[in-house]
Amino acid sequence: MDQSMYFTAVEFLGLEADLLDDRRYGEWLQLLAPEIEYLVPVRRSLEGSLEDEFDDDSAWIRENYRSLEARVRRMSLPNAWTEQPRPLTRHFVSNVRVAAGGAEDTISVGSNLLLRRQVASGSEMFSGKRLDRWRRDVGTWRLVRREVRLDHTAVEARNLSIIF
Amino acid sequence: MTTSVIGQLGASNDEVERGILPAHWFSSEELFAIEREKVFGRGWMFVGHLSEIAAPGDFQLRKLAGESVIFVHGHDDRHRVLVNSCRHRGGMICRSDKGNAEHFECPWHAWTYSNDGALVGVPGAVGYSADFDKSDHGLLEVRSEQHAGFVFATFDNDAQPLHDELSGMDWYLDLAARRSERGLKVVGSPTVWTIPANWKFAADNFVGDTGHFASVHGCSLELGLYPFVELDYFANIQVGDGHGLFFNGIRYPKPGRSFLELRGYPVELVDSLHRNLSEGQVEFLDRSIAYGATIFPNTSFFDPVFADLDGLFPAGFCSFFSIRVWQPVSATQTEVWSWLLVEGEFDEQQSASIYNSYMRTFGASGMLEGDDVAAWEGGTRTAGGLGNRNIPRLLIQGHDLPVDTEMPGPGTAYASPNPFACGENSQRGFYKRWYSEMSR
């Protein structure tokens, strides 16, 4: 694996985390490919199974570009009450692993995510693994697919009005 | 009536009738402990849909007022709700969210139960006295009954039959439950998340809080998530026994205005709907952009029309049916279980887009649901304050509203062209039932 690819991935993920934590969602949208698939599947706990088990048909979050635009637009509206006052998030991204993506000009990037959110009335912590596919574009990379596998079945959070 | 409980409730019958409620109803752990017995120990509560346990051996792990239960399709083709507790020492015999099993074995001492609940294996049987009879120690079955595939359960063996409890509400549940000949099916699994709010705020929101929509969900209008049409009829419908509905829609008839079309139903479903629902039920659906209900105490359902951001449905909108249970955790915490069901007349792609429309508006990441929770959280946080002991909560709107005779369904409807002004009658009805259960 090309070492420079690893550094590019780490830098890109760091930039993305900063954009999200600074609530620069418009700029974050620009990192996405128009064909973006963004998925946070629902995890199930099954006895006797050592595999990751997820529902095929339900999802916590399952978005395309247009629906992400709507979510992002909402988060800046003064009457989106989940965002008033603005929650403080901190994305801790680690365990970055990069591999060739299969198709030309794409790479697969895995990362661990610890995300803490502080709201006026309390805080929440989320943990999960992110499986990304990025495509090279002129002078930059675009996120084509992200799957966020949360380490939760039931979620102990007042809402998932959040971008992992 | 237990006078000490009345004292703890801190409100007279008259105050409850008028809709003047003490703040501590929404914060007190002492009242919560009483609720556990008197409300959740008696009520009928939704557990699951038969489509979730379609084959013999299928089971889903569920909660009934917070207690772990196994919702299971037995080998004898009967559906049961079994307390997830070994009859030996109370070990949890099932720890899987779902699956298919002929038997359940307790990890503690290997007591084994058939999927009908019968105790069939005790490794240490020879050590017991001669009078030990396995048939005395099957898993405890919780009384359950179903309406059109929706299974409810109650811990109270003396409770009136589900059919009687639902009287009136079945007409409204049937709007979704009986419109499809291919049948409703749960998509995936219920999602479960914990909100920092008293469960009653959620239940009374769906029982008839029509007035919150434009203010709590104002941003959803701006985002075009809600079909922008002229609505002129907002109502709350009091069905009795604490049940009720909210309704957003239009007076009837309205030339050129059909919400049925916005629902994006395939022809097959439209035909099925006309065959299986009454004229009044079809009218109700055609007039409504969003209606929802609560079945006392803590089961709610709704059937609204919202944007399809996948662009699959020609109108740009579709409808979805969700049922949810507000599981009590404490006076200030509630675990939400939310299901989405889709009619069999839709294909896979449509079903996925309907799910997306639901998930993007409701559910933990829903662009509307989170705002509801923010409001309920606020009401919960203030409720325990020292100053708030002197600030009663007011559900006093609508005492002088005339009964509206234009609604085709059961119950008493109060309506207004002003969404904020159609009354809090069914919410009062909810708390009247609550008060009556708490004090008997």
Coordinates of C-alpha atoms in Angstrom, one line a residue:
Chain A
M1 CA 0.0 0.0 0.0
D2 CA 1.2 3.4 -0.9
Q3 CA 2.3 5.2 2.2
S4 CA 1.3 8.6 0.8
M5 CA -2.2 7.2 0.4
Y6 CA -2.4 6.6 4.1
F7 CA -1.3 10.1 4.9
T8 CA -3.8 11.5 2.4
A9 CA -6.5 9.5 4.0
V10 CA -5.6 10.6 7.6
E11 CA -5.5 14.3 6.5
F12 CA -8.8 14.0 4.6
L13 CA -10.5 12.4 7.6
G14 CA -9.1 15.1 9.9
L15 CA -10.3 17.9 7.6
E16 CA -13.7 16.3 7.4
A17 CA -14.0 15.9 11.2
D18 CA -13.1 19.6 11.7
L19 CA -15.7 20.6 9.2
L20 CA -18.3 18.6 11.0
D21 CA -17.3 19.7 14.5
D22 CA -17.2 23.3 13.3
R23 CA -20.6 22.9 11.8
R24 CA -19.4 23.9 8.4
Y25 CA -21.9 21.5 6.8
G26 CA -22.1 23.3 3.5
E27 CA -18.4 22.6 2.9
W28 CA -18.8 19.1 4.1
L29 CA -21.5 18.5 1.5
Q30 CA -18.9 19.5 -1.1
L31 CA -16.7 16.6 -0.1
L32 CA -19.5 14.2 -1.2
A33 CA -19.9 12.5 -4.6
P34 CA -23.3 13.2 -6.2
E35 CA -24.0 9.5 -6.0
I36 CA -23.2 9.3 -2.2
E37 CA -24.7 6.5 -0.2
Y38 CA -24.6 7.2 3.5
L39 CA -25.8 4.4 5.7
V40 CA -26.0 3.8 9.5
P41 CA -27.6 0.3 9.7
V42 CA -29.5 -1.1 12.7
R43 CA -27.4 -3.6 14.6
R44 CA -29.0 -6.7 16.1
S45 CA -27.6 -8.9 18.8
L46 CA -28.0 -12.5 17.9
E47 CA -27.0 -15.4 20.3
G48 CA -24.6 -17.8 18.9
S49 CA -23.4 -15.5 16.2
L50 CA -19.9 -14.2 16.1
E51 CA -20.6 -12.1 13.0
D52 CA -21.7 -8.5 12.9
E53 CA -25.5 -8.7 12.4
F54 CA -27.4 -5.8 10.8
D55 CA -31.0 -5.5 9.6
D56 CA -31.2 -5.5 5.8
D57 CA -34.3 -3.4 5.6
S58 CA -34.3 -0.9 8.5
A59 CA -31.7 1.8 9.2
W60 CA -31.0 4.6 11.6
I61 CA -29.9 6.8 8.8
R62 CA -29.9 6.0 5.0
E63 CA -29.3 8.9 2.8
N64 CA -28.6 10.2 -0.7
Y65 CA -27.2 13.6 -1.7
R66 CA -30.6 15.2 -1.8
S67 CA -31.7 14.0 1.6
L68 CA -28.3 14.9 3.2
E69 CA -28.8 18.4 1.7
A70 CA -32.1 18.6 3.5
R71 CA -30.6 17.4 6.8
V72 CA -27.8 19.9 6.5
R73 CA -30.1 22.7 5.6
R74 CA -32.3 21.9 8.6
M75 CA -29.3 21.9 11.0
S76 CA -28.8 25.6 10.3
L77 CA -32.4 26.7 10.7
P78 CA -33.1 28.7 13.8
N79 CA -36.2 26.7 14.6
A80 CA -34.6 23.3 14.4
W81 CA -35.0 22.8 18.1
T82 CA -32.5 19.9 18.4
E83 CA -29.9 22.4 17.3
Q84 CA -30.8 25.1 19.7
P85 CA -28.5 25.9 21.3
R86 CA -26.0 24.3 19.0
P87 CA -24.7 20.9 20.2
L88 CA -21.0 20.6 20.5
T89 CA -19.5 17.5 18.8
R90 CA -16.1 16.1 18.8
H91 CA -15.2 13.4 16.2
F92 CA -12.3 11.3 17.4
V93 CA -11.1 9.4 14.3
S94 CA -8.5 6.7 14.6
N95 CA -7.4 3.3 13.4
V96 CA -7.3 4.4 9.8
R97 CA -6.7 1.7 7.3
V98 CA -6.5 2.1 3.6
A99 CA -6.8 -0.4 0.8
A100 CA -7.3 -0.2 -3.0
G101 CA -10.9 0.3 -3.7
G102 CA -11.5 -2.2 -6.5
A103 CA -12.5 0.4 -9.1
E104 CA -9.9 2.6 -10.6
D105 CA -9.3 5.8 -8.7
T106 CA -11.2 4.6 -5.7
I107 CA -9.9 3.6 -2.3
S108 CA -11.5 1.9 0.7
V109 CA -10.9 3.6 4.0
G110 CA -11.8 2.2 7.4
S111 CA -11.7 4.2 10.5
N112 CA -12.8 4.0 14.1
L113 CA -15.0 6.7 15.4
L114 CA -15.6 7.9 18.9
L115 CA -18.1 10.8 18.9
R116 CA -19.0 12.9 21.9
R117 CA -21.9 15.3 21.8
Q118 CA -22.6 17.9 24.4
V119 CA -26.0 19.5 24.5
A120 CA -27.4 22.0 27.1
S121 CA -28.9 19.2 29.2
G122 CA -26.3 16.5 29.0
S123 CA -23.9 14.5 26.8
E124 CA -23.8 11.4 24.7
M125 CA -21.1 9.2 23.4
F126 CA -21.2 7.1 20.3
S127 CA -18.7 4.5 19.1
G128 CA -18.5 2.8 15.8
K129 CA -16.6 1.7 12.7
R130 CA -16.8 3.7 9.5
L131 CA -16.3 1.9 6.2
D132 CA -15.8 4.4 3.4
R133 CA -15.2 4.4 -0.3
W134 CA -13.7 7.5 -1.9
R135 CA -13.1 8.4 -5.5
R136 CA -10.4 10.7 -6.7
D137 CA -11.7 13.8 -8.3
V138 CA -9.8 16.7 -9.8
G139 CA -7.5 17.9 -7.0
T140 CA -9.5 16.3 -4.3
W141 CA -11.3 13.1 -3.1
R142 CA -15.0 12.6 -2.9
L143 CA -16.9 10.3 -0.5
V144 CA -18.9 7.9 -2.5
R145 CA -20.1 5.6 0.3
R146 CA -20.0 5.6 4.0
E147 CA -21.3 2.9 6.3
V148 CA -21.2 3.6 10.0
R149 CA -21.5 0.4 12.1
L150 CA -22.4 1.7 15.5
D151 CA -21.4 -0.4 18.6
H152 CA -25.0 0.0 19.8
T153 CA -28.2 -1.9 19.2
A154 CA -30.5 0.3 21.2
V155 CA -29.2 3.9 21.1
E156 CA -29.1 5.9 24.3
A157 CA -29.4 9.3 22.7
R158 CA -32.2 11.8 22.6
N159 CA -31.8 11.9 18.8
L160 CA -29.5 11.0 15.9
S161 CA -29.6 14.4 14.4
I162 CA -26.0 14.0 13.8
I163 CA -23.5 13.3 11.0
F164 CA -21.1 10.5 12.0
Chain B
M1 CA -60.0 4.8 46.4
T2 CA -56.7 5.2 48.2
T3 CA -56.8 8.6 49.8
S4 CA -53.0 8.7 50.2
V5 CA -52.5 8.3 46.5
I6 CA -55.1 11.1 45.9
G7 CA -53.0 13.2 48.2
Q8 CA -49.8 12.4 46.3
L9 CA -51.5 13.1 43.0
G10 CA -52.2 16.6 44.3
A11 CA -55.2 17.4 42.1
S12 CA -58.9 17.0 42.6
N13 CA -61.3 15.3 40.2
D14 CA -62.6 18.8 39.2
E15 CA -59.1 20.1 38.4
V16 CA -58.4 17.1 36.2
E17 CA -61.7 17.6 34.4
R18 CA -60.8 21.2 33.8
G19 CA -57.3 20.2 32.7
I20 CA -55.3 21.8 35.5
L21 CA -52.5 19.3 36.2
P22 CA -49.7 19.5 38.8
A23 CA -46.2 19.8 37.4
H24 CA -44.8 16.9 39.5
W25 CA -46.9 14.4 37.5
F26 CA -44.1 14.7 35.0
S27 CA -41.1 14.4 37.3
S28 CA -42.0 12.5 40.4
E29 CA -40.3 9.1 40.9
E30 CA -42.8 8.3 43.7
L31 CA -45.7 8.7 41.2
F32 CA -43.7 6.7 38.6
A33 CA -43.5 3.8 41.1
I34 CA -47.3 4.0 41.5
E35 CA -47.8 4.2 37.7
R36 CA -45.8 1.0 37.3
E37 CA -48.5 -0.9 39.2
K38 CA -51.6 1.0 38.4
V39 CA -51.1 2.1 34.8
F40 CA -48.6 -0.4 33.3
G41 CA -49.7 -3.2 35.6
R42 CA -53.2 -2.9 34.1
G43 CA -53.0 -1.5 30.6
W44 CA -53.0 -3.2 27.2
M45 CA -49.7 -2.4 25.5
F46 CA -48.5 -3.2 22.0
V47 CA -45.8 -6.0 21.8
G48 CA -45.4 -6.7 18.1
H49 CA -47.0 -7.6 14.8
L50 CA -47.7 -11.1 13.7
S51 CA -45.7 -10.5 10.5
E52 CA -42.6 -10.4 12.8
I53 CA -43.0 -14.0 13.9
A54 CA -44.4 -15.5 10.7
A55 CA -43.0 -19.1 11.0
P56 CA -43.2 -21.5 13.8
G57 CA -40.3 -21.0 16.1
D58 CA -39.8 -17.4 15.2
F59 CA -39.3 -15.2 18.2
Q60 CA -38.5 -11.5 18.9
L61 CA -37.2 -10.2 22.2
R62 CA -39.5 -7.5 23.3
K63 CA -40.2 -5.3 26.4
L64 CA -43.5 -4.9 28.1
A65 CA -43.4 -1.9 30.3
G66 CA -39.7 -2.5 30.5
E67 CA -39.9 -6.2 31.4
S68 CA -38.2 -8.5 29.0
V69 CA -40.6 -10.8 27.2
I70 CA -40.3 -13.3 24.4
F71 CA -42.8 -12.7 21.6
V72 CA -42.9 -16.2 20.0
H73 CA -44.7 -18.3 17.4
G74 CA -45.0 -21.7 19.0
H75 CA -44.7 -25.1 17.4
D76 CA -48.4 -25.4 18.0
D77 CA -49.0 -22.4 15.8
R78 CA -50.1 -20.3 18.7
H79 CA -48.5 -16.9 19.3
R80 CA -47.5 -16.0 22.9
V81 CA -45.8 -13.4 25.0
L82 CA -43.7 -15.2 27.6
V83 CA -41.8 -13.6 30.5
N84 CA -38.1 -14.0 29.8
S85 CA -37.3 -15.4 33.2
C86 CA -36.4 -19.0 34.1
R87 CA -38.8 -20.6 36.7
H88 CA -35.8 -21.8 38.7
R89 CA -33.9 -18.8 39.8
G90 CA -35.0 -16.1 37.3
G91 CA -32.1 -16.5 34.8
M92 CA -32.6 -14.7 31.5
I93 CA -33.2 -17.5 29.1
C94 CA -33.2 -15.5 25.9
R95 CA -30.6 -12.9 25.1
S96 CA -31.0 -12.7 21.4
D97 CA -32.9 -9.9 19.8
K98 CA -34.6 -12.3 17.5
G99 CA -34.3 -15.7 15.9
N100 CA -35.9 -19.1 15.4
A101 CA -35.8 -21.7 18.1
E102 CA -37.5 -24.9 19.0
H103 CA -36.3 -24.6 22.6
F104 CA -34.9 -22.1 25.0
E105 CA -32.2 -23.2 27.5
C106 CA -31.3 -21.3 30.6
P107 CA -27.5 -20.9 30.8
W108 CA -27.6 -21.1 34.6
H109 CA -28.7 -24.7 35.3
A110 CA -29.8 -25.8 31.8
W111 CA -33.6 -25.8 32.5
T112 CA -35.0 -26.1 29.0
Y113 CA -38.3 -24.9 27.7
S114 CA -40.1 -25.6 24.4
N115 CA -41.1 -22.6 22.3
D116 CA -44.7 -22.9 23.7
G117 CA -43.3 -22.2 27.2
A118 CA -43.5 -25.7 28.6
L119 CA -40.7 -26.8 30.8
V120 CA -39.3 -29.9 29.1
G121 CA -35.9 -30.5 30.5
V122 CA -34.5 -30.3 34.0
P123 CA -31.0 -31.9 34.3
G124 CA -31.3 -32.3 38.0
A125 CA -34.8 -33.7 38.0
V126 CA -33.8 -36.8 40.0
G127 CA -32.8 -34.5 42.9
Y128 CA -36.3 -33.1 43.3
S129 CA -39.0 -34.5 45.5
A130 CA -41.6 -36.8 43.9
D131 CA -44.2 -34.0 43.8
F132 CA -42.0 -31.9 41.6
D133 CA -44.0 -31.5 38.4
K134 CA -42.4 -29.9 35.3
S135 CA -45.8 -28.8 34.1
D136 CA -46.1 -26.5 37.1
H137 CA -43.0 -24.5 36.0
G138 CA -43.5 -23.4 32.4
L139 CA -42.6 -19.9 31.4
L140 CA -45.1 -17.4 32.6
E141 CA -47.4 -16.5 29.7
V142 CA -48.6 -12.9 29.7
R143 CA -52.2 -12.4 28.5
S144 CA -52.1 -11.3 24.9
E145 CA -54.7 -10.6 22.3
Q146 CA -54.5 -9.3 18.8
H147 CA -56.4 -7.0 16.5
A148 CA -55.8 -7.4 12.8
G149 CA -52.3 -8.8 13.4
F150 CA -51.4 -6.2 16.1
V151 CA -50.6 -8.1 19.3
F152 CA -51.2 -6.4 22.6
A153 CA -50.5 -7.8 26.1
T154 CA -51.5 -7.0 29.6
F155 CA -50.3 -8.1 33.0
D156 CA -53.8 -7.8 34.3
N157 CA -55.8 -11.0 33.9
D158 CA -58.9 -9.1 35.0
A159 CA -58.6 -6.3 32.4
Q160 CA -61.4 -6.0 29.9
P161 CA -60.8 -7.9 26.6
L162 CA -58.6 -6.0 24.1
H163 CA -61.6 -5.7 21.8
D164 CA -63.6 -3.8 24.4
E165 CA -60.6 -1.6 25.3
L166 CA -60.1 -0.7 21.7
S167 CA -63.8 0.0 21.1
G168 CA -63.8 3.1 18.9
M169 CA -60.0 3.0 18.4
D170 CA -60.3 -0.1 16.2
W171 CA -62.1 2.0 13.5
Y172 CA -59.0 4.2 13.4
L173 CA -56.4 1.4 13.6
D174 CA -58.3 -0.3 10.8
L175 CA -57.6 2.6 8.5
A176 CA -54.1 1.1 8.2
A177 CA -54.7 -2.4 9.5
R178 CA -57.4 -3.4 7.1
R179 CA -56.8 -1.4 3.9
S180 CA -54.4 -3.9 2.4
E181 CA -55.4 -7.3 1.2
R182 CA -51.8 -8.4 0.9
G183 CA -51.4 -7.3 4.4
L184 CA -49.1 -5.0 6.4
K185 CA -45.6 -6.2 7.2
V186 CA -43.0 -4.8 9.6
V187 CA -40.0 -3.5 7.7
G188 CA -36.8 -4.6 9.4
S189 CA -37.0 -4.3 13.2
P190 CA -38.3 -1.7 15.6
T191 CA -35.6 0.9 16.4
V192 CA -35.1 1.6 20.1
W193 CA -33.7 4.7 21.6
T194 CA -34.0 6.5 25.0
I195 CA -35.3 10.0 25.3
P196 CA -34.9 12.2 28.4
A197 CA -38.6 12.9 28.8
N198 CA -41.6 11.7 30.8
W199 CA -43.5 9.1 28.8
K200 CA -46.8 10.9 29.2
F201 CA -45.7 13.9 27.1
A202 CA -45.2 11.5 24.2
A203 CA -48.4 9.7 24.7
D204 CA -50.5 12.9 25.0
N205 CA -48.8 14.4 21.9
F206 CA -50.3 11.7 19.8
V207 CA -53.6 11.5 21.7
G208 CA -54.5 14.9 20.4
D209 CA -51.9 17.7 20.4
T210 CA -52.8 19.0 17.0
G211 CA -51.6 22.5 18.1
H212 CA -47.9 21.7 18.4
F213 CA -47.3 21.0 14.7
A214 CA -46.7 24.5 13.3
S215 CA -44.5 25.5 16.1
V216 CA -42.5 22.5 17.0
H217 CA -42.2 21.4 13.4
G218 CA -42.0 24.8 11.7
C219 CA -38.7 24.0 10.1
S220 CA -40.2 20.9 8.4
L221 CA -42.6 23.2 6.5
E222 CA -39.7 25.4 5.4
L223 CA -37.8 22.3 4.2
G224 CA -40.8 21.2 2.1
L225 CA -41.0 17.9 3.9
Y226 CA -44.7 18.4 4.4
P227 CA -46.9 18.8 1.4
F228 CA -47.8 22.5 1.0
V229 CA -51.5 22.5 0.5
E230 CA -54.2 24.6 2.1
L231 CA -55.3 22.9 5.2
D232 CA -58.4 24.3 6.8
Y233 CA -59.4 21.6 9.3
F234 CA -57.5 20.8 12.4
A235 CA -59.1 18.6 15.0
N236 CA -58.6 16.6 18.2
I237 CA -60.8 13.6 18.6
Q238 CA -61.7 12.2 22.0
V239 CA -62.5 8.6 21.7
G240 CA -63.1 7.8 25.4
D241 CA -61.2 5.9 28.1
G242 CA -58.1 8.0 27.5
H243 CA -57.8 7.2 23.8
G244 CA -57.8 9.8 21.1
L245 CA -56.4 11.3 17.9
F246 CA -54.9 14.4 16.3
F247 CA -56.0 15.3 12.8
N248 CA -54.5 17.7 10.2
G249 CA -56.4 18.1 7.0
I250 CA -59.3 19.6 5.1
R251 CA -63.1 19.9 5.3
Y252 CA -64.9 17.6 2.8
P253 CA -65.5 17.6 0.0
K254 CA -62.8 19.7 -1.6
P255 CA -62.8 19.7 -5.4
G256 CA -59.4 18.9 -6.8
R257 CA -57.9 18.2 -3.4
S258 CA -57.3 14.5 -2.7
F259 CA -54.8 13.4 -0.2
L260 CA -55.3 9.8 -1.1
E261 CA -53.5 10.5 -4.4
L262 CA -50.5 12.0 -2.5
R263 CA -50.2 8.7 -0.6
G264 CA -48.8 7.1 -3.8
Y265 CA -50.8 3.9 -3.4
P266 CA -50.6 1.5 -6.3
V267 CA -53.9 0.8 -8.1
E268 CA -54.1 -2.6 -6.4
L269 CA -53.9 -1.0 -3.0
V270 CA -56.5 1.7 -3.9
D271 CA -58.9 -1.0 -5.0
S272 CA -58.3 -3.0 -1.8
L273 CA -58.8 0.1 0.3
H274 CA -62.2 0.8 -1.4
R275 CA -63.3 -2.8 -0.9
N276 CA -62.2 -3.2 2.7
L277 CA -62.8 0.2 4.3
S278 CA -66.1 1.9 4.8
E279 CA -67.0 5.1 3.0
G280 CA -66.4 7.0 6.2
Q281 CA -63.0 5.5 6.5
V282 CA -62.1 6.3 3.0
E283 CA -63.3 9.9 3.5
F284 CA -61.1 10.2 6.7
L285 CA -58.0 9.1 4.7
D286 CA -58.8 11.3 1.8
R287 CA -59.2 14.4 4.0
S288 CA -56.1 13.9 6.1
I289 CA -52.5 14.9 5.6
A290 CA -51.5 13.6 9.0
Y291 CA -53.5 11.9 11.7
G292 CA -52.2 10.0 14.7
A293 CA -53.5 8.3 17.8
T294 CA -52.7 7.0 21.2
I295 CA -54.2 3.9 22.7
F296 CA -54.0 4.4 26.5
P297 CA -51.6 4.1 28.1
N298 CA -48.5 4.1 25.9
T299 CA -49.1 2.9 22.4
S300 CA -49.3 5.4 19.6
F301 CA -49.6 5.1 15.8
F302 CA -49.7 7.5 12.9
D303 CA -50.2 7.5 9.2
P304 CA -49.0 10.8 7.7
V305 CA -48.0 12.0 4.2
F306 CA -44.4 13.3 3.9
A307 CA -41.8 14.1 1.3
D308 CA -40.2 11.3 -0.7
L309 CA -36.6 12.5 -1.1
D310 CA -35.7 9.5 -3.2
G311 CA -37.8 10.9 -6.0
L312 CA -39.5 7.5 -6.6
F313 CA -43.2 8.5 -6.1
P314 CA -44.6 10.7 -8.8
A315 CA -46.2 13.2 -6.4
G316 CA -43.0 13.7 -4.6
F317 CA -44.7 12.5 -1.4
C318 CA -45.8 9.2 0.1
S319 CA -47.4 8.0 3.3
F320 CA -46.1 5.7 6.0
F321 CA -47.6 3.9 9.0
S322 CA -45.7 3.7 12.2
I323 CA -46.6 2.3 15.6
R324 CA -44.6 3.0 18.7
V325 CA -44.5 2.3 22.4
W326 CA -43.3 4.7 25.0
Q327 CA -41.6 2.3 27.5
P328 CA -41.3 3.8 31.0
V329 CA -37.8 3.8 32.3
S330 CA -38.1 6.5 35.0
A331 CA -40.1 9.6 35.6
T332 CA -37.6 11.4 33.3
Q333 CA -36.5 8.8 30.8
T334 CA -38.5 6.9 28.2
E335 CA -37.4 4.1 25.9
V336 CA -39.0 4.5 22.5
W337 CA -39.7 1.5 20.3
S338 CA -40.8 2.5 16.8
W339 CA -42.0 0.2 14.0
L340 CA -42.6 0.9 10.4
L341 CA -45.1 -1.2 8.5
V342 CA -45.6 -1.3 4.7
E343 CA -48.5 -2.8 2.7
G344 CA -47.7 -5.9 0.5
E345 CA -49.0 -4.1 -2.6
F346 CA -45.8 -2.0 -2.7
D347 CA -42.7 -3.4 -4.4
E348 CA -39.3 -3.6 -2.7
Q349 CA -38.0 -0.3 -4.1
Q350 CA -41.2 1.5 -3.0
S351 CA -41.0 -0.1 0.4
A352 CA -37.4 1.1 0.9
S353 CA -38.4 4.6 -0.1
I354 CA -41.4 4.6 2.2
Y355 CA -39.0 3.5 5.0
N356 CA -36.7 6.3 4.1
S357 CA -39.5 8.8 4.2
Y358 CA -40.4 7.6 7.7
M359 CA -36.8 7.4 8.9
R360 CA -35.9 10.9 7.7
T361 CA -38.9 12.5 9.5
F362 CA -39.4 10.2 12.5
G363 CA -37.3 7.7 14.3
A364 CA -34.2 8.7 16.2
S365 CA -32.7 10.6 13.2
G366 CA -36.1 11.9 12.1
M367 CA -36.1 15.6 11.2
L368 CA -39.4 16.0 13.1
E369 CA -39.2 13.5 15.9
G370 CA -36.1 15.1 17.4
D371 CA -37.9 18.4 17.7
D372 CA -40.8 16.8 19.5
V373 CA -38.3 15.2 22.0
A374 CA -36.7 18.6 22.5
A375 CA -40.0 20.1 23.6
W376 CA -40.9 17.1 25.8
E377 CA -37.4 17.2 27.4
G378 CA -38.0 20.8 28.3
G379 CA -41.3 20.0 29.9
T380 CA -39.7 17.2 31.9
R381 CA -36.7 19.3 33.0
T382 CA -38.9 22.1 34.5
A383 CA -41.4 19.8 36.1
G384 CA -39.5 19.0 39.3
G385 CA -38.4 22.5 40.2
L386 CA -39.4 24.1 43.5
G387 CA -41.0 27.1 41.7
N388 CA -42.8 24.8 39.4
R389 CA -44.7 23.3 42.3
N390 CA -46.8 26.4 42.0
I391 CA -47.2 26.3 38.2
P392 CA -49.9 24.0 37.1
R393 CA -49.8 22.6 33.6
L394 CA -52.8 23.7 31.6
L395 CA -54.7 21.6 29.2
I396 CA -57.8 23.9 29.4
Q397 CA -58.4 24.7 25.7
G398 CA -61.6 23.7 24.1
H399 CA -64.1 23.5 26.9
D400 CA -66.4 25.8 24.9
L401 CA -65.7 24.5 21.4
P402 CA -68.8 23.0 19.8
V403 CA -68.7 19.3 19.0
D404 CA -67.9 19.0 15.3
T405 CA -70.2 16.7 13.5
E406 CA -68.3 16.4 10.3
M407 CA -65.9 13.6 11.3
P408 CA -67.0 10.2 10.1
G409 CA -65.3 8.2 12.8
P410 CA -66.2 7.3 16.4
G411 CA -65.6 9.6 19.3
T412 CA -66.1 13.4 19.7
A413 CA -64.3 15.7 17.4
Y414 CA -63.4 19.4 18.1
A415 CA -62.2 21.3 15.1
S416 CA -60.9 24.7 14.0
P417 CA -59.4 26.2 10.9
N418 CA -56.7 27.5 13.3
P419 CA -54.2 24.6 14.1
F420 CA -53.5 26.1 17.5
A421 CA -57.1 26.4 18.5
C422 CA -58.8 23.1 18.0
G423 CA -58.9 22.2 21.7
E424 CA -57.1 20.0 24.2
N425 CA -60.1 17.8 24.8
S426 CA -58.7 14.4 24.1
Q427 CA -55.5 15.2 26.0
R428 CA -57.7 16.0 29.0
G429 CA -59.4 12.6 28.4
F430 CA -56.0 10.9 28.5
Y431 CA -55.2 12.4 31.9
K432 CA -58.7 11.7 33.2
R433 CA -58.2 8.0 32.5
W434 CA -54.7 8.2 34.0
Y435 CA -56.0 9.8 37.1
S436 CA -58.8 7.3 37.4
E437 CA -56.3 4.4 37.1
M438 CA -53.9 5.9 39.6
S439 CA -56.6 6.4 42.2
R440 CA -58.2 3.0 42.1

